[in-house]
PDB file of C-alpha atoms in Angstrom:
ATOM      1  CA  MET A1405     140.978  88.496 102.414  1.00 45.00           C
ATOM      2  CA  ASN A1406     141.169  89.276  98.635  1.00 50.00           C
ATOM      3  CA  ASN A1407     144.149  91.366  98.069  1.00 59.00           C
ATOM      4  CA  GLN A1408     142.655  92.085  94.692  1.00 79.00           C
ATOM      5  CA  LEU A1409     143.253  95.817  93.973  1.00 74.00           C
ATOM      6  CA  SER A1410     139.959  97.735  94.044  1.00 88.00           C
ATOM      7  CA  ILE A1411     141.137 101.576  93.996  1.00 96.00           C
ATOM      8  CA  LYS A1412     144.228 102.918  93.156  1.00 96.00           C
ATOM      9  CA  ALA A1413     144.170 106.947  93.048  1.00 97.00           C
ATOM     10  CA  GLU A1414     147.571 109.022  92.158  1.00 96.00           C
ATOM     11  CA  GLY A1415     148.032 112.531  93.282  1.00 97.00           C
ATOM     12  CA  LEU A1416     145.028 113.014  93.268  1.00 97.00           C
ATOM     13  CA  THR A1417     143.555 116.855  93.879  1.00 97.00           C
ATOM     14  CA  LYS A1418     141.072 119.065  93.708  1.00 97.00           C
ATOM     15  CA  VAL A1419     140.843 122.413  93.622  1.00 96.00           C
ATOM     16  CA  TYR A1420     138.247 124.931  93.955  1.00 93.00           C
ATOM     17  CA  ARG A1421     138.097 128.873  93.395  1.00 89.00           C
ATOM     18  CA  ARG A1422     136.585 131.673  95.418  1.00 84.00           C
ATOM     19  CA  GLY A1423     137.784 134.787  93.670  1.00 83.00           C
ATOM     20  CA  SER A1424     141.864 134.978  94.473  1.00 84.00           C
ATOM     21  CA  GLU A1425     141.723 132.012  96.775  1.00 88.00           C
ATOM     22  CA  GLU A1426     142.282 129.025  95.841  1.00 91.00           C
ATOM     23  CA  ILE A1427     141.249 126.223  97.886  1.00 92.00           C
ATOM     24  CA  ARG A1428     143.293 122.416  98.089  1.00 95.00           C
ATOM     25  CA  ALA A1429     140.447 120.615  99.265  1.00 96.00           C
ATOM     26  CA  VAL A1430     142.203 117.026  98.231  1.00 97.00           C
ATOM     27  CA  ASP A1431     146.050 117.957  97.731  1.00 97.00           C
ATOM     28  CA  GLY A1432     148.083 115.204  96.035  1.00 96.00           C
ATOM     29  CA  VAL A1433     146.218 112.072  97.646  1.00 97.00           C
ATOM     30  CA  SER A1434     147.777 108.645  96.718  1.00 97.00           C
ATOM     31  CA  LEU A1435     146.633 105.505  98.072  1.00 96.00           C
ATOM     32  CA  GLU A1436     145.492 101.707  96.980  1.00 96.00           C
ATOM     33  CA  ILE A1437     142.540  99.473  98.329  1.00 96.00           C
ATOM     34  CA  ASN A1438     141.824  96.182  98.001  1.00 95.00           C
ATOM     35  CA  GLN A1439     139.089  94.275  97.511  1.00 94.00           C
ATOM     36  CA  GLY A1440     137.232  93.184 100.345  1.00 95.00           C
ATOM     37  CA  GLU A1441     138.889  95.938 102.591  1.00 96.00           C
ATOM     38  CA  PHE A1442     136.767  97.742 105.287  1.00 97.00           C
ATOM     39  CA  VAL A1443     139.056 101.332 105.204  1.00 97.00           C
ATOM     40  CA  SER A1444     137.609 104.209 107.268  1.00 97.00           C
ATOM     41  CA  PHE A1445     138.470 108.182 106.249  1.00 97.00           C
ATOM     42  CA  VAL A1446     139.029 110.363 109.925  1.00 96.00           C
ATOM     43  CA  GLY A1447     140.221 113.714 110.344  1.00 95.00           C
ATOM     44  CA  PRO A1448     138.553 117.311 111.383  1.00 94.00           C
ATOM     45  CA  SER A1449     136.038 118.728 109.733  1.00 92.00           C
ATOM     46  CA  GLY A1450     137.168 120.415 106.709  1.00 93.00           C
ATOM     47  CA  SER A1451     140.447 117.748 105.740  1.00 95.00           C
ATOM     48  CA  GLY A1452     139.131 116.490 102.746  1.00 96.00           C
ATOM     49  CA  LYS A1453     137.536 113.186 103.157  1.00 96.00           C
ATOM     50  CA  THR A1454     134.115 113.601 101.946  1.00 95.00           C
ATOM     51  CA  THR A1455     135.621 115.396  98.703  1.00 96.00           C
ATOM     52  CA  LEU A1456     137.632 112.399  98.691  1.00 97.00           C
ATOM     53  CA  VAL A1457     135.646 109.970  98.874  1.00 96.00           C
ATOM     54  CA  ASN A1458     133.224 111.590  96.037  1.00 96.00           C
ATOM     55  CA  ILE A1459     135.803 111.444  94.108  1.00 96.00           C
ATOM     56  CA  LEU A1460     137.075 107.600  94.558  1.00 96.00           C
ATOM     57  CA  GLY A1461     133.007 106.795  94.372  1.00 95.00           C
ATOM     58  CA  CYS A1462     133.237 108.917  90.722  1.00 94.00           C
ATOM     59  CA  LEU A1463     130.510 111.476  92.349  1.00 93.00           C
ATOM     60  CA  ASP A1464     132.915 114.236  91.322  1.00 94.00           C
ATOM     61  CA  ASN A1465     135.927 114.849  89.338  1.00 93.00           C
ATOM     62  CA  PRO A1466     139.403 115.913  90.493  1.00 95.00           C
ATOM     63  CA  THR A1467     141.269 119.063  89.124  1.00 94.00           C
ATOM     64  CA  ALA A1468     144.589 116.595  88.750  1.00 95.00           C
ATOM     65  CA  GLY A1469     145.560 113.150  89.535  1.00 95.00           C
ATOM     66  CA  LYS A1470     144.856 110.007  88.341  1.00 95.00           C
ATOM     67  CA  LEU A1471     141.662 106.867  89.325  1.00 95.00           C
ATOM     68  CA  GLU A1472     141.731 102.857  88.486  1.00 94.00           C
ATOM     69  CA  LEU A1473     139.264 100.972  89.316  1.00 93.00           C
ATOM     70  CA  SER A1474     140.122  97.100  89.051  1.00 88.00           C
ATOM     71  CA  GLY A1475     142.697  98.466  86.871  1.00 86.00           C
ATOM     72  CA  ARG A1476     140.435 100.346  84.328  1.00 88.00           C
ATOM     73  CA  SER A1477     141.274 103.836  84.268  1.00 91.00           C
ATOM     74  CA  VAL A1478     138.476 106.532  85.462  1.00 92.00           C
ATOM     75  CA  PHE A1479     140.593 109.684  85.811  1.00 91.00           C
ATOM     76  CA  ASP A1480     143.420 110.374  84.018  1.00 90.00           C
ATOM     77  CA  GLN A1481     145.509 113.955  84.617  1.00 75.00           C
ATOM     78  CA  GLY A1482     141.647 115.138  86.310  1.00 63.00           C
ATOM     79  CA  GLN A1483     139.796 113.787  82.767  1.00 68.00           C
ATOM     80  CA  ALA A1484     137.434 111.733  83.181  1.00 69.00           C
ATOM     81  CA  GLN A1485     136.822 109.086  80.375  1.00 72.00           C
ATOM     82  CA  GLY A1486     132.965 110.320  79.501  1.00 80.00           C
ATOM     83  CA  GLU A1487     130.080 110.609  81.444  1.00 84.00           C
ATOM     84  CA  ALA A1488     128.462 107.463  79.851  1.00 85.00           C
ATOM     85  CA  GLU A1489     131.273 105.558  81.252  1.00 85.00           C
ATOM     86  CA  LEU A1490     130.668 107.553  84.854  1.00 88.00           C
ATOM     87  CA  THR A1491     127.252 106.658  84.545  1.00 87.00           C
ATOM     88  CA  ARG A1492     128.187 102.982  84.255  1.00 87.00           C
ATOM     89  CA  VAL A1493     131.126 102.545  86.670  1.00 89.00           C
ATOM     90  CA  ARG A1494     128.778 104.014  89.273  1.00 90.00           C
ATOM     91  CA  ARG A1495     125.544 102.182  89.039  1.00 87.00           C
ATOM     92  CA  GLU A1496     127.695  98.515  88.209  1.00 87.00           C
ATOM     93  CA  THR A1497     130.485  99.867  90.937  1.00 92.00           C
ATOM     94  CA  PHE A1498     129.693 101.487  94.421  1.00 95.00           C
ATOM     95  CA  GLY A1499     126.845 101.233  96.533  1.00 94.00           C
ATOM     96  CA  TYR A1500     126.132 105.068  98.326  1.00 96.00           C
ATOM     97  CA  VAL A1501     124.805 105.625 101.539  1.00 94.00           C
ATOM     98  CA  PHE A1502     124.604 109.160 102.695  1.00 89.00           C
ATOM     99  CA  GLN A1503     124.597 110.702 106.312  1.00 84.00           C
ATOM    100  CA  LYS A1504     120.859 112.017 104.795  1.00 88.00           C
ATOM    101  CA  PHE A1505     119.270 108.965 104.222  1.00 90.00           C
ATOM    102  CA  TYR A1506     116.905 110.957 101.771  1.00 92.00           C
ATOM    103  CA  LEU A1507     114.316 108.062 101.632  1.00 95.00           C
ATOM    104  CA  ILE A1508     110.634 109.697 100.242  1.00 95.00           C
ATOM    105  CA  PRO A1509     108.438 109.400 102.183  1.00 96.00           C
ATOM    106  CA  THR A1510     105.622 108.737 100.071  1.00 97.00           C
ATOM    107  CA  LEU A1511     106.895 105.597  99.168  1.00 96.00           C
ATOM    108  CA  THR A1512     107.176 101.811 101.354  1.00 97.00           C
ATOM    109  CA  VAL A1513     110.519 101.178 102.291  1.00 97.00           C
ATOM    110  CA  TYR A1514     110.055  98.390  99.498  1.00 95.00           C
ATOM    111  CA  GLU A1515     109.205 100.774  97.223  1.00 94.00           C
ATOM    112  CA  ASN A1516     111.979 102.842  98.452  1.00 95.00           C
ATOM    113  CA  VAL A1517     114.364 100.101  98.466  1.00 95.00           C
ATOM    114  CA  VAL A1518     114.173  99.225  94.491  1.00 92.00           C
ATOM    115  CA  LEU A1519     113.761 103.160  93.546  1.00 91.00           C
ATOM    116  CA  PRO A1520     116.971 102.528  91.405  1.00 88.00           C
ATOM    117  CA  PHE A1521     115.655  99.963  89.115  1.00 84.00           C
ATOM    118  CA  THR A1522     113.848 103.149  87.965  1.00 79.00           C
ATOM    119  CA  PHE A1523     116.595 104.061  85.921  1.00 73.00           C
ATOM    120  CA  TYR A1524     118.857 100.638  85.432  1.00 70.00           C
ATOM    121  CA  ARG A1525     117.312  97.287  86.324  1.00 62.00           C
ATOM    122  CA  LYS A1526     119.526  94.309  86.575  1.00 62.00           C
ATOM    123  CA  PRO A1527     118.545  90.856  85.391  1.00 61.00           C
ATOM    124  CA  GLY A1528     116.419  88.986  88.210  1.00 62.00           C
ATOM    125  CA  ALA A1529     117.820  91.599  90.466  1.00 61.00           C
ATOM    126  CA  GLU A1530     114.570  92.125  92.291  1.00 70.00           C
ATOM    127  CA  LYS A1531     114.401  88.252  93.142  1.00 73.00           C
ATOM    128  CA  GLY A1532     116.992  89.086  96.058  1.00 84.00           C
ATOM    129  CA  VAL A1533     115.631  92.311  97.580  1.00 92.00           C
ATOM    130  CA  ASP A1534     113.071  90.435 100.167  1.00 92.00           C
ATOM    131  CA  GLU A1535     116.716  88.256 101.105  1.00 91.00           C
ATOM    132  CA  ILE A1536     118.247  91.874 101.753  1.00 93.00           C
ATOM    133  CA  LEU A1537     115.477  93.130 103.957  1.00 95.00           C
ATOM    134  CA  LYS A1538     115.414  90.017 105.560  1.00 93.00           C
ATOM    135  CA  MET A1539     119.545  90.320 106.687  1.00 93.00           C
ATOM    136  CA  LEU A1540     119.473  94.234 107.896  1.00 94.00           C
ATOM    137  CA  GLY A1541     116.712  93.122 109.799  1.00 93.00           C
ATOM    138  CA  ILE A1542     113.668  95.150 107.980  1.00 95.00           C
ATOM    139  CA  ASP A1543     111.393  92.525 106.197  1.00 95.00           C
ATOM    140  CA  ASN A1544     108.819  93.461 108.609  1.00 95.00           C
ATOM    141  CA  ARG A1545     108.563  97.228 107.492  1.00 96.00           C
ATOM    142  CA  LYS A1546     108.443  96.294 104.217  1.00 95.00           C
ATOM    143  CA  HIS A1547     105.531  97.722 103.767  1.00 97.00           C
ATOM    144  CA  HIS A1548     105.677 100.725 106.455  1.00 97.00           C
ATOM    145  CA  LEU A1549     106.475 104.815 105.082  1.00 97.00           C
ATOM    146  CA  PRO A1550     109.987 105.955 106.337  1.00 96.00           C
ATOM    147  CA  GLY A1551     108.320 108.250 108.979  1.00 96.00           C
ATOM    148  CA  GLN A1552     106.955 104.897 110.935  1.00 97.00           C
ATOM    149  CA  ILE A1553     109.785 102.816 111.147  1.00 96.00           C
ATOM    150  CA  SER A1554     113.614 104.250 113.337  1.00 94.00           C
ATOM    151  CA  GLY A1555     115.783 106.301 112.196  1.00 93.00           C
ATOM    152  CA  GLY A1556     118.200 102.970 112.741  1.00 93.00           C
ATOM    153  CA  GLU A1557     115.487 101.542 110.314  1.00 95.00           C
ATOM    154  CA  MET A1558     115.895 104.242 108.037  1.00 95.00           C
ATOM    155  CA  GLN A1559     119.686 103.989 107.851  1.00 94.00           C
ATOM    156  CA  ARG A1560     119.212 100.118 107.435  1.00 95.00           C
ATOM    157  CA  VAL A1561     116.519 101.152 104.346  1.00 96.00           C
ATOM    158  CA  ALA A1562     119.529 103.634 103.030  1.00 95.00           C
ATOM    159  CA  ILE A1563     121.752 100.646 102.705  1.00 96.00           C
ATOM    160  CA  ALA A1564     119.752  98.243 101.228  1.00 95.00           C
ATOM    161  CA  ARG A1565     118.873 100.684  98.737  1.00 95.00           C
ATOM    162  CA  ALA A1566     122.209 100.840  98.424  1.00 94.00           C
ATOM    163  CA  LEU A1567     122.538  97.488  97.601  1.00 93.00           C
ATOM    164  CA  VAL A1568     120.039  96.055  95.223  1.00 91.00           C
ATOM    165  CA  ASN A1569     122.176  97.117  92.260  1.00 87.00           C
ATOM    166  CA  LYS A1570     125.178  94.218  93.819  1.00 89.00           C
ATOM    167  CA  PRO A1571     127.971  96.883  94.142  1.00 92.00           C
ATOM    168  CA  ARG A1572     131.497  95.540  94.570  1.00 93.00           C
ATOM    169  CA  ILE A1573     132.279  98.692  96.963  1.00 96.00           C
ATOM    170  CA  LEU A1574     129.675 100.290  99.246  1.00 97.00           C
ATOM    171  CA  LEU A1575     130.878 104.099  99.775  1.00 97.00           C
ATOM    172  CA  ALA A1576     129.385 105.576 102.984  1.00 96.00           C
ATOM    173  CA  ASP A1577     129.685 109.120 103.978  1.00 95.00           C
ATOM    174  CA  GLU A1578     128.916 109.433 107.834  1.00 94.00           C
ATOM    175  CA  PRO A1579     126.186 106.688 107.896  1.00 93.00           C
ATOM    176  CA  THR A1580     125.866 107.275 111.836  1.00 92.00           C
ATOM    177  CA  GLY A1581     125.592 111.238 112.172  1.00 90.00           C
ATOM    178  CA  ASN A1582     122.053 110.993 112.489  1.00 87.00           C
ATOM    179  CA  LEU A1583     121.760 108.161 115.071  1.00 90.00           C
ATOM    180  CA  ASP A1584     122.283 107.534 118.673  1.00 90.00           C
ATOM    181  CA  THR A1585     125.148 105.700 120.315  1.00 91.00           C
ATOM    182  CA  ARG A1586     122.973 102.250 120.097  1.00 90.00           C
ATOM    183  CA  ARG A1587     121.545 102.455 116.655  1.00 90.00           C
ATOM    184  CA  SER A1588     125.111 103.798 115.519  1.00 91.00           C
ATOM    185  CA  SER A1589     126.738 100.627 117.021  1.00 93.00           C
ATOM    186  CA  GLU A1590     123.799  98.637 115.222  1.00 92.00           C
ATOM    187  CA  ILE A1591     124.902 100.175 111.758  1.00 93.00           C
ATOM    188  CA  GLY A1592     129.062  99.463 112.342  1.00 94.00           C
ATOM    189  CA  VAL A1593     128.223  95.963 113.208  1.00 94.00           C
ATOM    190  CA  LEU A1594     125.893  95.340 110.065  1.00 94.00           C
ATOM    191  CA  LEU A1595     128.463  97.348 107.576  1.00 95.00           C
ATOM    192  CA  GLY A1596     131.483  94.809 109.203  1.00 95.00           C
ATOM    193  CA  GLU A1597     128.772  91.931 108.817  1.00 94.00           C
ATOM    194  CA  LEU A1598     128.519  92.772 104.965  1.00 94.00           C
ATOM    195  CA  ASN A1599     131.869  93.006 103.957  1.00 95.00           C
ATOM    196  CA  LYS A1600     132.796  89.777 106.427  1.00 94.00           C
ATOM    197  CA  TRP A1601     130.101  87.930 104.998  1.00 91.00           C
ATOM    198  CA  GLU A1602     129.543  89.198 101.818  1.00 90.00           C
ATOM    199  CA  GLY A1603     132.933  90.141 100.362  1.00 91.00           C
ATOM    200  CA  LEU A1604     131.808  93.714  99.628  1.00 95.00           C
ATOM    201  CA  THR A1605     134.699  96.635  99.690  1.00 96.00           C
ATOM    202  CA  VAL A1606     133.749  99.057 102.553  1.00 97.00           C
ATOM    203  CA  ILE A1607     135.097 102.316 102.797  1.00 97.00           C
ATOM    204  CA  VAL A1608     133.358 104.575 105.476  1.00 97.00           C
ATOM    205  CA  VAL A1609     133.608 108.659 106.297  1.00 97.00           C
ATOM    206  CA  THR A1610     133.426 109.060 109.571  1.00 96.00           C
ATOM    207  CA  HIS A1611     133.984 111.783 112.877  1.00 93.00           C
ATOM    208  CA  ASN A1612     132.042 108.545 114.943  1.00 94.00           C
ATOM    209  CA  VAL A1613     135.562 106.725 116.988  1.00 93.00           C
ATOM    210  CA  ASP A1614     133.910 103.629 117.654  1.00 93.00           C
ATOM    211  CA  LEU A1615     132.521 102.836 113.628  1.00 94.00           C
ATOM    212  CA  ALA A1616     136.420 103.537 112.749  1.00 94.00           C
ATOM    213  CA  LYS A1617     137.785 101.037 114.943  1.00 93.00           C
ATOM    214  CA  MET A1618     136.046  98.572 113.387  1.00 94.00           C
ATOM    215  CA  ALA A1619     137.545  99.495 110.042  1.00 95.00           C
ATOM    216  CA  HIS A1620     140.443  97.468 108.641  1.00 95.00           C
ATOM    217  CA  ARG A1621     142.928 100.572 108.801  1.00 94.00           C
ATOM    218  CA  ALA A1622     142.198 104.325 109.182  1.00 95.00           C
ATOM    219  CA  ILE A1623     143.199 106.744 106.543  1.00 96.00           C
ATOM    220  CA  GLU A1624     143.114 110.286 108.748  1.00 96.00           C
ATOM    221  CA  LEU A1625     143.181 113.054 105.975  1.00 96.00           C
ATOM    222  CA  ARG A1626     144.547 116.352 107.268  1.00 96.00           C
ATOM    223  CA  ASP A1627     144.173 119.963 104.854  1.00 95.00           C
ATOM    224  CA  GLY A1628     143.589 117.765 101.813  1.00 96.00           C
ATOM    225  CA  ARG A1629     146.379 115.387 102.643  1.00 96.00           C
ATOM    226  CA  ILE A1630     146.952 112.044 104.403  1.00 96.00           C
ATOM    227  CA  HIS A1631     148.119 112.035 107.164  1.00 90.00           C
ATOM    228  CA  THR A1632     151.127 109.918 108.076  1.00 78.00           C
ATOM    229  CA  GLY A1633     153.179 111.284 110.920  1.00 62.00           C
ATOM    230  CA  PRO A1634     154.401 110.137 114.348  1.00 60.00           C
ATOM    231  CA  ASP A1635     150.489 111.012 115.769  1.00 66.00           C
ATOM    232  CA  ALA A1636     148.939 109.855 112.934  1.00 65.00           C
ATOM    233  CA  CYS A1637     145.945 107.791 113.103  1.00 68.00           C
ATOM    234  CA  GLN A1638     145.931 104.463 114.029  1.00 64.00           C
ATOM    235  CA  PRO A1639     142.931 101.628 113.601  1.00 55.00           C
ATOM    236  CA  GLU A1640     143.235 100.962 117.057  1.00 56.00           C
ATOM    237  CA  GLN A1641     142.805 103.737 118.597  1.00 56.00           C
ATOM    238  CA  GLY A1642     140.084 105.449 115.968  1.00 53.00           C
ATOM    239  CA  CYS A1643     141.316 109.158 116.340  1.00 60.00           C
ATOM    240  CA  ALA A1644     138.034 110.369 114.264  1.00 55.00           C
TER     241      ALA A1644
END
């Protein structure tokens, strides 16, 4: 594993206000994730997992705290470095996978995968699309519509779309949430292979115990904070 630091967060906090009520969805979280790690975030619903990972992936701004990606400051005291910089970071650093596949039903598998090129095009990136489809085992589905393939295959299409811009970090929020046990296991194995063989840093939010166990380490959140007590989650236990 490459121990070059990929993500460093200090005191990340996200506060929502509802009338006079203050909700601290993320409450002073500090952590480091090395390049090439496979990390799972686990914990009960409402513990802040998705909010935290959205901040780490620059999809949401923190109320306070600092975030560095590969040594470059992205958020400092809750302030972003500018929307143009955030857009660049999102498209060049991250690939995003969600529980809902967000595939366009009128586009083929291939057309869904290359959709990011509509907004941003890396020179020569298209040449790797067929290779990605083959690596994910869906090259024989490239001309099918989403309604003509299985749920597991749809998630593979979503992963392929996340990979076309050659990200360094793959963020997956409940990637097996809409899948049965067998297909969930297949996606978990696939994420592990992407981490091991492609060198991707993989960060997963999950309630799936088996998927959590596949990670190098599991980080448990409770009430917006990292839980480090004697009953804290261990990777071999899952604890999702």
